[in-house]
Tab-separated table of C-alpha atoms in Angstrom:
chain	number	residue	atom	x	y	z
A	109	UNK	CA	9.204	-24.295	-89.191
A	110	UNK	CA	6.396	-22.053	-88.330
A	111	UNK	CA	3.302	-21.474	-90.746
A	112	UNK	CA	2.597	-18.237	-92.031
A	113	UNK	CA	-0.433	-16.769	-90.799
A	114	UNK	CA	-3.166	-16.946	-92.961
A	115	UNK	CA	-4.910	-14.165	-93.950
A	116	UNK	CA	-8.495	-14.104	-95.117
A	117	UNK	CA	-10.566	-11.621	-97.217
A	118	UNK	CA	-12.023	-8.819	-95.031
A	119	UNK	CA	-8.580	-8.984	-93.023
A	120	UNK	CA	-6.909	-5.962	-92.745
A	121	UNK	CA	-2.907	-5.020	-92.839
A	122	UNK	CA	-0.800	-2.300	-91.702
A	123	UNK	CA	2.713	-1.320	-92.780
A	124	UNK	CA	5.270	0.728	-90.546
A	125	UNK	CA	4.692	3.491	-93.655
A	126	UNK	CA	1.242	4.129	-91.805
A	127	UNK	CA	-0.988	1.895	-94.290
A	128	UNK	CA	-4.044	0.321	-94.032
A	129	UNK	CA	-5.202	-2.570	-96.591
A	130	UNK	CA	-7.892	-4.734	-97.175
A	131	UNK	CA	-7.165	-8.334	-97.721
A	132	UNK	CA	-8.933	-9.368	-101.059
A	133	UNK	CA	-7.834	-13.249	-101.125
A	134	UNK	CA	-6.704	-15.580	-99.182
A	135	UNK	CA	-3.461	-17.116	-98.762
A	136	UNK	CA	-0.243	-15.990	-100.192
A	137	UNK	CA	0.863	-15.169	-103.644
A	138	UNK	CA	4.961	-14.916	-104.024
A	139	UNK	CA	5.115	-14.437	-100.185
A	140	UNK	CA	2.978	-11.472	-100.521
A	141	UNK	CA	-0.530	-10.737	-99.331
A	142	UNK	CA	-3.226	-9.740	-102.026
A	143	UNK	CA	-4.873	-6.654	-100.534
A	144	UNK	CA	-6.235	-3.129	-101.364
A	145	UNK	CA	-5.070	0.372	-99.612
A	146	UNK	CA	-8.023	1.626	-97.821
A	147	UNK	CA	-6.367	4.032	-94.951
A	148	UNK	CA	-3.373	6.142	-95.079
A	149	UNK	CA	-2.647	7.837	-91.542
A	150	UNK	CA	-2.049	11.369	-91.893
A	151	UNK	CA	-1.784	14.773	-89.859
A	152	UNK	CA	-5.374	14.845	-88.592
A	153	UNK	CA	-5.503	11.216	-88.391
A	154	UNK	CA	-6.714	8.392	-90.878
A	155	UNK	CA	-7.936	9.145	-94.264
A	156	UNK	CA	-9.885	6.684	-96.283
A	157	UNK	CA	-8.709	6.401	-99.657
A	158	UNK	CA	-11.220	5.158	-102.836
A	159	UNK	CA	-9.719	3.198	-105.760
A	160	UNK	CA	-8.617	5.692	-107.852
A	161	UNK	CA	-6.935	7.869	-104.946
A	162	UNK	CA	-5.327	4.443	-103.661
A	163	UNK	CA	-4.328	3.600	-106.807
A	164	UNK	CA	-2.765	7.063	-107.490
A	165	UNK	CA	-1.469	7.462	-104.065
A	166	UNK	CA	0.639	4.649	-103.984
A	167	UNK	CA	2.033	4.912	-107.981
A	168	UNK	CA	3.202	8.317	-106.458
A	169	UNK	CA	4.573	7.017	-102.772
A	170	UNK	CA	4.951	3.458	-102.412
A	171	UNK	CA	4.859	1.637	-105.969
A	172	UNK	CA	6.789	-1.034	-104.079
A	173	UNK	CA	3.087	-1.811	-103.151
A	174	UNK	CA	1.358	-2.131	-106.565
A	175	UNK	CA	1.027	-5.655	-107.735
A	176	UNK	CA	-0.147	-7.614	-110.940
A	177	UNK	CA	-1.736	-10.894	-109.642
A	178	UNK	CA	-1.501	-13.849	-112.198
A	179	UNK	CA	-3.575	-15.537	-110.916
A	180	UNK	CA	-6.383	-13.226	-111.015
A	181	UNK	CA	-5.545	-11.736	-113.788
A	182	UNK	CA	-5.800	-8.226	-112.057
A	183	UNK	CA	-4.090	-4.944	-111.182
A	184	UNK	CA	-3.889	-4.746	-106.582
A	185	UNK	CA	-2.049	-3.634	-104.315
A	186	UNK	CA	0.146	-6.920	-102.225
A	187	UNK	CA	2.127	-6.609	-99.073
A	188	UNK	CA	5.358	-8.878	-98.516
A	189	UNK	CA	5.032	-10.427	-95.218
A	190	UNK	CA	8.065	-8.810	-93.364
A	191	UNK	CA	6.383	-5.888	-94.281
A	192	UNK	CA	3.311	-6.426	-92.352
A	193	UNK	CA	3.549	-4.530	-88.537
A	194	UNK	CA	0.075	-6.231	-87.801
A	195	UNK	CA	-2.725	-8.246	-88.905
A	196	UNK	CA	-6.429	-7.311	-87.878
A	197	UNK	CA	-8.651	-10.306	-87.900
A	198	UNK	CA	-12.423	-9.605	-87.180
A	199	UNK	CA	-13.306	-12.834	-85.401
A	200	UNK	CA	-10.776	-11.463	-82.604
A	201	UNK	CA	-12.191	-8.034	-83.076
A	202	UNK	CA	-15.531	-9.123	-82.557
A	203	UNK	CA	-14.286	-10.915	-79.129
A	204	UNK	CA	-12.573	-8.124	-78.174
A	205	UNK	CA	-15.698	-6.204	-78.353
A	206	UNK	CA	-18.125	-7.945	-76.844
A	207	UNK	CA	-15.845	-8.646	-73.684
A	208	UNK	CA	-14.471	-4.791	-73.207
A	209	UNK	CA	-16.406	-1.239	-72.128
A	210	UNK	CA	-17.466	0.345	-75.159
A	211	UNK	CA	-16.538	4.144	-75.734
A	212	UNK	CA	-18.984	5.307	-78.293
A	213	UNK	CA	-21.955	4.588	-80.106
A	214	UNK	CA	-20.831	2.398	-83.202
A	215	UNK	CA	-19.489	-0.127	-80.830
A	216	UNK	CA	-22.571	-0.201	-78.277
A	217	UNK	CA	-24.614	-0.623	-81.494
A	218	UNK	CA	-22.253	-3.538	-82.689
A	219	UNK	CA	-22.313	-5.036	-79.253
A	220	UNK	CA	-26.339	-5.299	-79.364
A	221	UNK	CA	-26.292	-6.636	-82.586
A	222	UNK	CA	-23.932	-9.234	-81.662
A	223	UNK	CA	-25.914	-9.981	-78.802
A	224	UNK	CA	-28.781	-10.078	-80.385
A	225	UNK	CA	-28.246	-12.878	-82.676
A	226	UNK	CA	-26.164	-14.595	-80.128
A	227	UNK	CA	-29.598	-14.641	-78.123
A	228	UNK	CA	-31.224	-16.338	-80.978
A	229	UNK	CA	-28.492	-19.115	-81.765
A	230	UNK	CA	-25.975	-17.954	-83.385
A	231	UNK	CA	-22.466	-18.747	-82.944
A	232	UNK	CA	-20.983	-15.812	-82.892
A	233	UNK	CA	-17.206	-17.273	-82.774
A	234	UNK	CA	-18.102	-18.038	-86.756
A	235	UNK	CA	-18.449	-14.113	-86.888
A	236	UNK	CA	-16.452	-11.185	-86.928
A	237	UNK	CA	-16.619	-7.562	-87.515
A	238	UNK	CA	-14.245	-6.311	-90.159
A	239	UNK	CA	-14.706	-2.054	-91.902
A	240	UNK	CA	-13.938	0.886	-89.803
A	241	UNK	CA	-14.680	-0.779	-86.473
A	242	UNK	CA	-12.342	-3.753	-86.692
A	243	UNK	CA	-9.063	-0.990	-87.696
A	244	UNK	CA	-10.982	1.505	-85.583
A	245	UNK	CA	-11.217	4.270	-87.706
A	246	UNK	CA	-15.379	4.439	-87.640
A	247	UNK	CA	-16.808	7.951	-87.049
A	248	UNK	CA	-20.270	8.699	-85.504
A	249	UNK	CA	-21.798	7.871	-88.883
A	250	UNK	CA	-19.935	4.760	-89.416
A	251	UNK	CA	-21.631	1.029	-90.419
A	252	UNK	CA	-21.111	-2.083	-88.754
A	253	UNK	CA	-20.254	-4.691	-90.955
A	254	UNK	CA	-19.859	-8.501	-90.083
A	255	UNK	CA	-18.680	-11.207	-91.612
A	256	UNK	CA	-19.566	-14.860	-91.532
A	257	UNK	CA	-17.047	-17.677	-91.856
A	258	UNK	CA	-19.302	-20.480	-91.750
A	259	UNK	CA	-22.502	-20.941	-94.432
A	260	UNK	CA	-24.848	-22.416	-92.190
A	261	UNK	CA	-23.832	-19.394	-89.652
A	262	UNK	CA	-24.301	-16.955	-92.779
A	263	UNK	CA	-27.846	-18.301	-93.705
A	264	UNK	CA	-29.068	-18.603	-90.071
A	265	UNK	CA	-28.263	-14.932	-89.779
A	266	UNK	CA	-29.809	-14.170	-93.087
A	267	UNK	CA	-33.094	-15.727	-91.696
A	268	UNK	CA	-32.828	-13.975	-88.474
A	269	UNK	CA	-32.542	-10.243	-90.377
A	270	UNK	CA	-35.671	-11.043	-91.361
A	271	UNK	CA	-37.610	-12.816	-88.448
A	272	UNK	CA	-35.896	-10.046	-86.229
A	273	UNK	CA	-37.550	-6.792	-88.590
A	274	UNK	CA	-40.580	-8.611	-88.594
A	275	UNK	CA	-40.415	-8.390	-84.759
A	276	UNK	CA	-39.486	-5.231	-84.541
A	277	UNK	CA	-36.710	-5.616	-83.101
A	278	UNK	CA	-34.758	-4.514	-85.989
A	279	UNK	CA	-35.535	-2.856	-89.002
A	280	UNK	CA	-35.461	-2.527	-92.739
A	281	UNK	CA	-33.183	0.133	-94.798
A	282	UNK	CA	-35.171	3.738	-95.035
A	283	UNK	CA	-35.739	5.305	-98.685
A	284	UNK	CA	-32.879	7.480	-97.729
A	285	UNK	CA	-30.228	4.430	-96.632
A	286	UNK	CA	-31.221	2.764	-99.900
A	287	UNK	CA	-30.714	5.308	-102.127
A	288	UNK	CA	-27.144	5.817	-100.422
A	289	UNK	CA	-25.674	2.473	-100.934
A	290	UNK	CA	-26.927	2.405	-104.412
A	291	UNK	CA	-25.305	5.819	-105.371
A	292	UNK	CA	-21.843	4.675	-103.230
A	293	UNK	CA	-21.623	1.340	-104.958
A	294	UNK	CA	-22.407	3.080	-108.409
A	295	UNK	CA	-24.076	-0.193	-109.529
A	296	UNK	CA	-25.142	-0.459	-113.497
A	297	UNK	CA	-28.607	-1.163	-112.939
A	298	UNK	CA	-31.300	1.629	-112.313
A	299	UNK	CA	-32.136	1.810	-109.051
A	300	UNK	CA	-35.462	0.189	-109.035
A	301	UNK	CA	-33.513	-2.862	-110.259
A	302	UNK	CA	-31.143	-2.416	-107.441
A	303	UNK	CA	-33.903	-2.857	-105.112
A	304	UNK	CA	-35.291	-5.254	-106.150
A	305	UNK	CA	-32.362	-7.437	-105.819
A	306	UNK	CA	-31.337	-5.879	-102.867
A	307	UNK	CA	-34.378	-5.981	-100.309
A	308	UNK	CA	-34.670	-9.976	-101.087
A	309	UNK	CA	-31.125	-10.799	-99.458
A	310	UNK	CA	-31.933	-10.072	-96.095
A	311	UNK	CA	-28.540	-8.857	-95.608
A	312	UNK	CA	-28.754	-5.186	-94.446
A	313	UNK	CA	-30.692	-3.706	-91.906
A	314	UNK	CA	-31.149	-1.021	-89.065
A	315	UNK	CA	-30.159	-1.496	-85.413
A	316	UNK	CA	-30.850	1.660	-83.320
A	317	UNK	CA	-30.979	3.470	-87.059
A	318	UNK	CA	-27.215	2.357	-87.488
A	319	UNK	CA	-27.325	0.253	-90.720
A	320	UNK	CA	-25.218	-3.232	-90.032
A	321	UNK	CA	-25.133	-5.885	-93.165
A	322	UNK	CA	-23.548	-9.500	-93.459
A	323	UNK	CA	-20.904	-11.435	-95.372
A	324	UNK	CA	-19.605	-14.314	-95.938
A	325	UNK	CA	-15.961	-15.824	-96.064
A	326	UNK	CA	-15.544	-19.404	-96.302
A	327	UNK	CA	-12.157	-21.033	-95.192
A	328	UNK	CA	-12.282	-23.598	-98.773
A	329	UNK	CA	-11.747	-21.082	-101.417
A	330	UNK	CA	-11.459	-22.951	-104.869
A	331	UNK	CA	-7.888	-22.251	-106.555
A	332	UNK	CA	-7.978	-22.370	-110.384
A	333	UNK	CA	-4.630	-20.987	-111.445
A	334	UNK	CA	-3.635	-18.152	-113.248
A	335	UNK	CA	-6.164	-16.399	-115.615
A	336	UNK	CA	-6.336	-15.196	-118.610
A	337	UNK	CA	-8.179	-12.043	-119.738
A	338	UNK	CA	-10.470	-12.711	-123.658
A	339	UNK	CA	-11.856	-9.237	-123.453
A	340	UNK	CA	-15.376	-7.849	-121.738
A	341	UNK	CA	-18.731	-10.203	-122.578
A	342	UNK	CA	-22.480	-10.241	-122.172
A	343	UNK	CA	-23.445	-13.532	-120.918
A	344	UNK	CA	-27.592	-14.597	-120.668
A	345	UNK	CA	-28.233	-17.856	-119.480
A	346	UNK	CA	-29.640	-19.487	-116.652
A	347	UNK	CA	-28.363	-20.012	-112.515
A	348	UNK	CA	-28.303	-24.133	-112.480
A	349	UNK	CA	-26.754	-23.770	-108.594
A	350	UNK	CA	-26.549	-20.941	-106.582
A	351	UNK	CA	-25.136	-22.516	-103.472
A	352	UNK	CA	-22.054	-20.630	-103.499
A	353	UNK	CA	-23.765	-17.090	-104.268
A	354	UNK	CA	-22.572	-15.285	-101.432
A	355	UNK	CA	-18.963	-16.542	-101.196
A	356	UNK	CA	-16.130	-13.927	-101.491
A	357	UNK	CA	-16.183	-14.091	-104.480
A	358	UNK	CA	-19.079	-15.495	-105.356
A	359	UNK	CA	-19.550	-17.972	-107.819
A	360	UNK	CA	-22.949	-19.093	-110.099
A	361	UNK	CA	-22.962	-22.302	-112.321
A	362	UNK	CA	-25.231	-21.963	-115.078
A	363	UNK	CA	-26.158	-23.763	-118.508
A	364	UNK	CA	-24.484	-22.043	-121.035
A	365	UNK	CA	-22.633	-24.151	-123.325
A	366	UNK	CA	-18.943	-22.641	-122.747
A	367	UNK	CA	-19.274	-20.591	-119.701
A	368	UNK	CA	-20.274	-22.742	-116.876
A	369	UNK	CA	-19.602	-20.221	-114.246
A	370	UNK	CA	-20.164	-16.469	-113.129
A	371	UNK	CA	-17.181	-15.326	-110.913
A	372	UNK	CA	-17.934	-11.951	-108.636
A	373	UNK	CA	-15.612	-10.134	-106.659
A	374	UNK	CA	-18.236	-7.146	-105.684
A	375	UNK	CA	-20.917	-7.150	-102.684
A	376	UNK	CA	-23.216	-5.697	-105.326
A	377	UNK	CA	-23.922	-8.277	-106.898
A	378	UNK	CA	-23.104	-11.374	-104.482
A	379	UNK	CA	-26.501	-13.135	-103.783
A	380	UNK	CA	-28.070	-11.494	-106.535
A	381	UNK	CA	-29.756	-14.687	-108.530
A	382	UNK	CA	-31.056	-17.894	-107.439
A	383	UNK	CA	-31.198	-21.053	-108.596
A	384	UNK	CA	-33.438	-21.369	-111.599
A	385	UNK	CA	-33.917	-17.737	-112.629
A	386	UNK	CA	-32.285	-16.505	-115.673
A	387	UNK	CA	-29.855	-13.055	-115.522
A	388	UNK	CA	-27.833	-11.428	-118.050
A	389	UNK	CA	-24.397	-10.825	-116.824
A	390	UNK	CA	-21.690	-8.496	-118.343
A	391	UNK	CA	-18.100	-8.555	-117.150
A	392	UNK	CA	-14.751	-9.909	-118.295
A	393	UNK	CA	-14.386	-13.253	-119.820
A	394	UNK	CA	-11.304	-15.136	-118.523
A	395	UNK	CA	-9.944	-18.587	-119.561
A	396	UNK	CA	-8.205	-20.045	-116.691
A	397	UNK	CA	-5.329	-22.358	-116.795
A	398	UNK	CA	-7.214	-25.933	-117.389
A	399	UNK	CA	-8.983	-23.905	-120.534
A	400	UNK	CA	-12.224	-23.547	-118.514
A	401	UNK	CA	-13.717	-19.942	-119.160
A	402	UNK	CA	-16.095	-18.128	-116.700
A	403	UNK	CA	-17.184	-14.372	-116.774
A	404	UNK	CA	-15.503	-11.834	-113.809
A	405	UNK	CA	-18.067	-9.169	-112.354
A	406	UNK	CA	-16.314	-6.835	-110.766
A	407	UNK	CA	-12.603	-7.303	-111.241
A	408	UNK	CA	-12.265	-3.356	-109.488
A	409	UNK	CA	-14.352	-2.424	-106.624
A	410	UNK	CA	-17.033	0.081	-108.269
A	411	UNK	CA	-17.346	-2.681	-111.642
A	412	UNK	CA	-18.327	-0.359	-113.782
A	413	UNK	CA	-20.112	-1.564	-116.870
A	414	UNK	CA	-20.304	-5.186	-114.848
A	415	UNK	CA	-23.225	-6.428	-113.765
A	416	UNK	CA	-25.708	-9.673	-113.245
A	417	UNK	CA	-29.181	-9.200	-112.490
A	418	UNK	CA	-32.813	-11.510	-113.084
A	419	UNK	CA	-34.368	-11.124	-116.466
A	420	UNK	CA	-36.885	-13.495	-115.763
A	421	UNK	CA	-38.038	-15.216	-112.142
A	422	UNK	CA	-40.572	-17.620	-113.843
A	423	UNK	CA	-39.023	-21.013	-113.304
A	424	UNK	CA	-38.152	-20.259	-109.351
């Protein structure tokens, strides 16, 4: 019997009805995959779709789609597999790319990127380029985003973001770029505090003025069963490991006494403590199936309301 293919977040799906979606989990739930409509092809060609349009669009064209997942207690979207026309993967993307002519200049940008880190040691067949490039729907203006599916990969390429704008050779966000992603990702912090969290990742950057940033997937995702929902909390306390920060999702222990762990399912705010500092985090407090709770920042893409940021940096 053959395996089904597994799927990984930043995948992407299409159906024969001209969909695009977003893997959001990996694996299978009931056969089907757990994903998010991003693209819906159209007269003119494909139209990107944010939540609430997805959402809406498919309630009015293809509820088939719309999905309650147990076990994260949340509203998606999930695709059966015979369903599924093709997969896009971004490590084979990435391949593609790098080996073929390339006929604008989001992928000549990607390609020196790639190159560029390949130069300095990384392995690039633990990256992948996923976004508008991998279904190849970018436009002139488009990002590249890559995605690491090994930590040590992910960190070395963290590092180099930094050693490489230092250089010159690459450079940081510009006022304007910065004040862009914070107003797209609608984030609940002011934008100073946004900053501040964001510049210390080392995560974005410029190449050739195109802005690129980095991910991370890792193949052993920790299942803990179906969840269920107590109501929205404020949570202070302190980061006691932060080794897992920038996992989709990511995941902080701390050392409060009944919630040992901050769950996040939004770049915003992957990355954004280390171990030692103290945040206040406000999201949804779930109990999952072994009676363990942990709070859930960003359960929806935009999070609004949810956030975790550093109240206090003293003890790092």
């Amino acid at each position: 019997m053959n395996k089904p293919p597994l799927f990984y977040p930043k995948d992407f799906i299409a159906t024969a009805e001209g969909l695009l979606f977003a893997v959001v989990s990996q694996g299978l739930e009931n056969g089907k995959v757990l994903c998010f409509l991003r693209y819906v092809l159209e007269a003119s060609g494909w139209k990107k779709y944010p939540t609430a349009a997805a959402n809406a669009f498919l309630h009015a064209h293809h509820p088939q789609y719309l999905h309650f997942s147990p076990h994260l207690a949340a509203h998606l979207h999930a695709v059966p597999l015979p369903q599924i026309i093709r997969h896009h993967t971004p490590r084979q993307r990435l391949q593609t790319l790098l080996h073929s002519p390339r006929t604008d200049a989001v992928l000549e940008d990607a390609y020196q990127l790639g190159n560029l880190l390949q130069s300095h040691g990384v392995n690039l067949a633990e990256v992948g380029i996923t976004g508008s490039v991998l279904v190849d729907t970018h436009n002139p203006a488009s990002d590249i985003d890559l995605v690491c599916y090994d930590r040590a990969v992910f960190k070395h390429c963290r590092l180099l973001v930094g050693e490489l704008t230092l250089q010159g050779l690459l450079a940081e966000l510009a006022e304007a770029d910065w004040q862009d992603a914070y107003q797209r990702r609608e984030a609940a912090l002011s934008y100073p505090e946004y900053l501040w969290h964001e510049r210390r990742k080392y995560n974005k950057g410029l190449i050739n003025g195109r802005k690129f940033d980095l991910s991370l997937v890792h193949d052993s995702v920790a299942e803990d069963g179906d969840c269920t929902k107590l109501g929205s909390a404020t949570l202070h306390c302190r980061i006691t490991d932060d080794t897992y920060s920038f996992d989709y999702p990511a995941q902080f222990s701390t050392d409060h006494p009944t919630i040992p762990t901050i769950i996040c399912f939004t770049a915003t705010y992957s990355g954004q403590a280390l171990t030692g500092e103290n945040v206040e985090a406000a999201g949804m407090l779930e109990q999952t199936a072994d009676g363990q709770q942990r709070l859930v920042v960003g359960a929806t893409r935009e999070a609004k309301g949810e956030y975790i940021k550093v109240i206090d940096t003293s003890a790092t």
